[in-house]
Amino acid sequence: MKIQKVGVVGCGLMGGGIAQTCAQSGYETVVREVNQQLLDKGMTRIHDAWDMMARKGKLTQDQVEQNRARLHGTLALEDFADCDLVIEAVIENMEEKLRLFPALDKTLKPEALILSNTSSLSITQMGAVTKRAEQICGLHFFNPAPVMKLVEIVRTISTSEQTIETVKEFALSLGKTPVIAKDTAGFIVNFLLIPYLLAAIRMLENGMASREDIDTAMKLGCGYPMGPLTLLDYVGLDTTLWAAEAIYEEYKDPLYAPPPLLRRMVASGMYGRKSGRGFYQY
Ligand code: CAA
């Protein structure tokens, strides 16, 4: 199956980054938000990223114009009707996803694929509320989506081999390196990353070191691009909490139990960079 037109549901941090990646890789792309204000905010972020790339000499002005022309914002799910592939990147809430998937199933042409960018919720469950479970899998991007080279392709027990092959080719066409994981909470990256991030929060909570020293230690001691608390702010504390809860729910392993400080910070609206405050102030 040849992918020509792509739909992205959600134009937040991840959806916007994914839409940007698809459009700049040459795909006709439609991105949908729930209201005009969120759509404008997401589209502006993408246009600013292209302007920044042009200033750095990574894109010509012509390429910026072509990218802009390939990307269409919408509020209507119906605008996905002729998409070959749709990537869902809405809030990490299963009820929300279980409302969206049947609606997409009704709207899309029968051969279209539906992919979820979820980081830890069950894709099998999302596929089960559609009539095309064999055409559904995960395609999990990492933040910032246009920059990070990895995508996790997540196979459910119903996903067909043909779907996996098509999505693999699609991922390569975006300049990404795909890895394949089973539909188990956390897949590969978050199963390994979340315990590390939560351990850093517990360290801070227990007064074992300052936030700066925790970050400096892991940056310089392990050669990571960001320390864990800076990375938490970057990924979003709310996103991390949802991921931790989902994996904890599946395995009941205390390694994944969200520390009280994380819960309190999310309850206070301290989501990290996106809300202006997390472990650091922005
Ligand atoms: N579009 C295009 N290019 C972008 C961009 C965007 N939206 N955002 C950043 N870039 C580019 C910058 O222009 C820059 O390019 P040059 O090197 O050519 O100048 C490059 O990316 C690096 O950006 P910066 O110079 O601004 O900053 P940096 O060198 O500190 O790198 C970073 C930033 C890439 C984010 C790096 O710090 C990093 O890799 N951090 C770790 C990120 C990470 O681990 N992400 C995964 C999180 S886990 C997750 O997402 C999964 C989940 O489910 C929770």
XYZ file of N, CA and C and ligand atoms in Angstrom, residues 14 17 20 24 45 49-50 52-53 56 58 92 117-120 140-148 152 189-190 193-194 197 225-226 231 234-236 239-240 243, ligand 1:
174
model
N 3.431 16.344 20.947
C 3.756 15.164 20.133
C 3.055 15.213 18.773
N 4.672 17.717 16.526
C 5.990 17.239 16.077
C 5.854 16.156 15.015
N 4.635 17.805 11.774
C 5.788 18.499 11.176
C 6.682 17.508 10.434
N 7.278 17.575 6.393
C 8.617 17.894 5.873
C 9.266 16.686 5.198
N 3.642 26.691 16.291
C 4.858 26.024 16.768
C 5.583 25.331 15.601
N 9.218 26.277 13.914
C 10.311 25.281 13.802
C 10.891 25.317 12.387
N 10.024 25.438 11.371
C 10.535 25.499 9.996
C 11.323 26.782 9.760
N 12.977 28.355 12.014
C 14.248 28.161 12.721
C 15.199 27.301 11.865
N 14.640 26.263 11.226
C 15.474 25.399 10.377
C 16.006 26.178 9.170
N 18.875 28.288 10.204
C 20.086 27.486 10.408
C 20.613 26.907 9.101
N 19.096 24.708 7.251
C 18.701 23.300 7.050
C 17.582 23.179 6.031
N -3.265 11.120 26.786
C -3.075 9.714 27.197
C -4.180 9.283 28.158
N 0.112 6.849 18.833
C 1.399 7.305 19.381
C 1.441 7.095 20.904
N 0.486 6.367 21.440
C 0.488 6.188 22.901
C 1.832 5.644 23.374
N 2.238 6.062 24.589
C 3.521 5.586 25.100
C 3.335 4.371 25.984
N 2.115 4.103 26.443
C 1.976 2.968 27.352
C 0.569 2.369 27.447
N 5.173 4.827 17.997
C 5.495 5.697 19.136
C 6.739 6.523 18.841
N 6.534 7.846 18.790
C 7.625 8.793 18.533
C 8.186 9.279 19.868
N 9.346 9.910 19.807
C 9.982 10.444 21.009
C 10.152 11.948 20.861
N 10.087 12.615 21.967
C 10.088 14.072 21.989
C 11.527 14.613 21.992
N 11.930 15.509 21.105
C 11.156 16.137 20.029
C 11.051 15.247 18.779
N 9.823 15.009 18.362
C 9.574 14.038 17.280
C 10.357 14.325 15.992
N 10.529 15.599 15.587
C 11.270 15.811 14.339
C 12.763 15.480 14.464
N 13.262 15.411 15.698
C 14.705 15.243 15.893
C 15.069 13.807 16.292
N 14.299 13.210 17.187
C 14.670 11.895 17.723
C 14.515 10.827 16.642
N 9.018 3.380 17.906
C 8.663 2.015 18.284
C 7.402 1.640 17.516
N 11.174 1.450 25.359
C 11.856 2.618 25.953
C 11.284 2.987 27.319
N 9.978 3.138 27.411
C 9.436 3.588 28.692
C 9.540 2.527 29.786
N 13.007 3.439 30.764
C 13.261 4.846 31.126
C 12.496 5.294 32.380
N 11.248 4.857 32.510
C 10.406 5.362 33.611
C 11.006 5.047 34.998
N 13.665 7.629 35.690
C 13.147 8.976 35.950
C 12.503 9.044 37.334
N 22.259 13.339 27.089
C 22.117 14.730 26.640
C 21.446 15.645 27.662
N 20.592 15.077 28.510
C 19.928 15.869 29.555
C 19.946 15.046 30.845
N 14.991 16.267 31.787
C 14.256 15.446 30.814
C 12.788 15.305 31.220
N 11.060 18.259 30.245
C 10.970 18.307 28.773
C 9.847 17.399 28.265
N 9.771 16.195 28.807
C 8.746 15.218 28.388
C 7.369 15.637 28.900
N 7.341 16.244 30.073
C 6.076 16.621 30.713
C 5.844 15.715 31.916
N 2.616 13.664 31.450
C 2.826 12.522 30.546
C 3.558 11.397 31.278
N 4.566 11.777 32.066
C 5.338 10.766 32.805
C 4.452 10.057 33.832
N 2.203 7.594 32.091
C 2.967 6.429 31.630
C 3.284 5.521 32.831
N 12.199 20.720 14.544
C 13.367 20.636 13.908
N 14.572 20.670 14.527
C 14.564 20.785 15.882
C 13.365 20.859 16.620
C 12.141 20.819 15.890
N 10.950 20.880 16.505
N 13.695 20.947 17.932
C 15.033 20.936 18.012
N 15.556 20.840 16.769
C 16.973 20.762 16.399
C 17.716 22.032 16.691
O 17.562 22.960 15.646
C 19.158 21.555 16.771
O 19.707 21.423 15.488
P 21.309 21.664 15.234
O 22.025 20.707 16.141
O 21.493 21.340 13.795
O 21.547 23.093 15.580
C 19.007 20.154 17.340
O 17.625 19.774 17.181
C 19.334 20.132 18.800
O 18.569 21.118 19.478
P 19.211 22.267 20.383
O 20.505 22.770 19.790
O 18.126 23.257 20.635
O 19.493 21.600 21.785
P 20.349 20.342 22.192
O 21.562 20.151 21.394
O 20.461 20.479 23.655
O 19.391 19.097 21.878
C 17.631 17.624 22.385
C 18.081 19.061 22.317
C 17.630 16.992 20.997
C 16.226 17.655 22.936
C 18.651 16.844 23.308
O 18.835 17.520 24.510
C 18.166 15.435 23.629
O 18.340 14.516 22.850
N 17.532 15.278 24.832
C 16.968 14.011 25.241
C 15.595 13.869 24.639
C 14.983 12.553 24.960
O 15.526 11.703 25.647
N 13.767 12.385 24.440
C 12.997 11.193 24.686
C 12.074 11.451 25.802
S 11.148 10.064 26.201
C 9.797 10.185 25.233
O 9.579 11.097 24.497
C 8.929 8.996 25.316
C 7.723 9.087 26.108
O 6.787 8.413 25.742
C 7.632 9.813 27.377
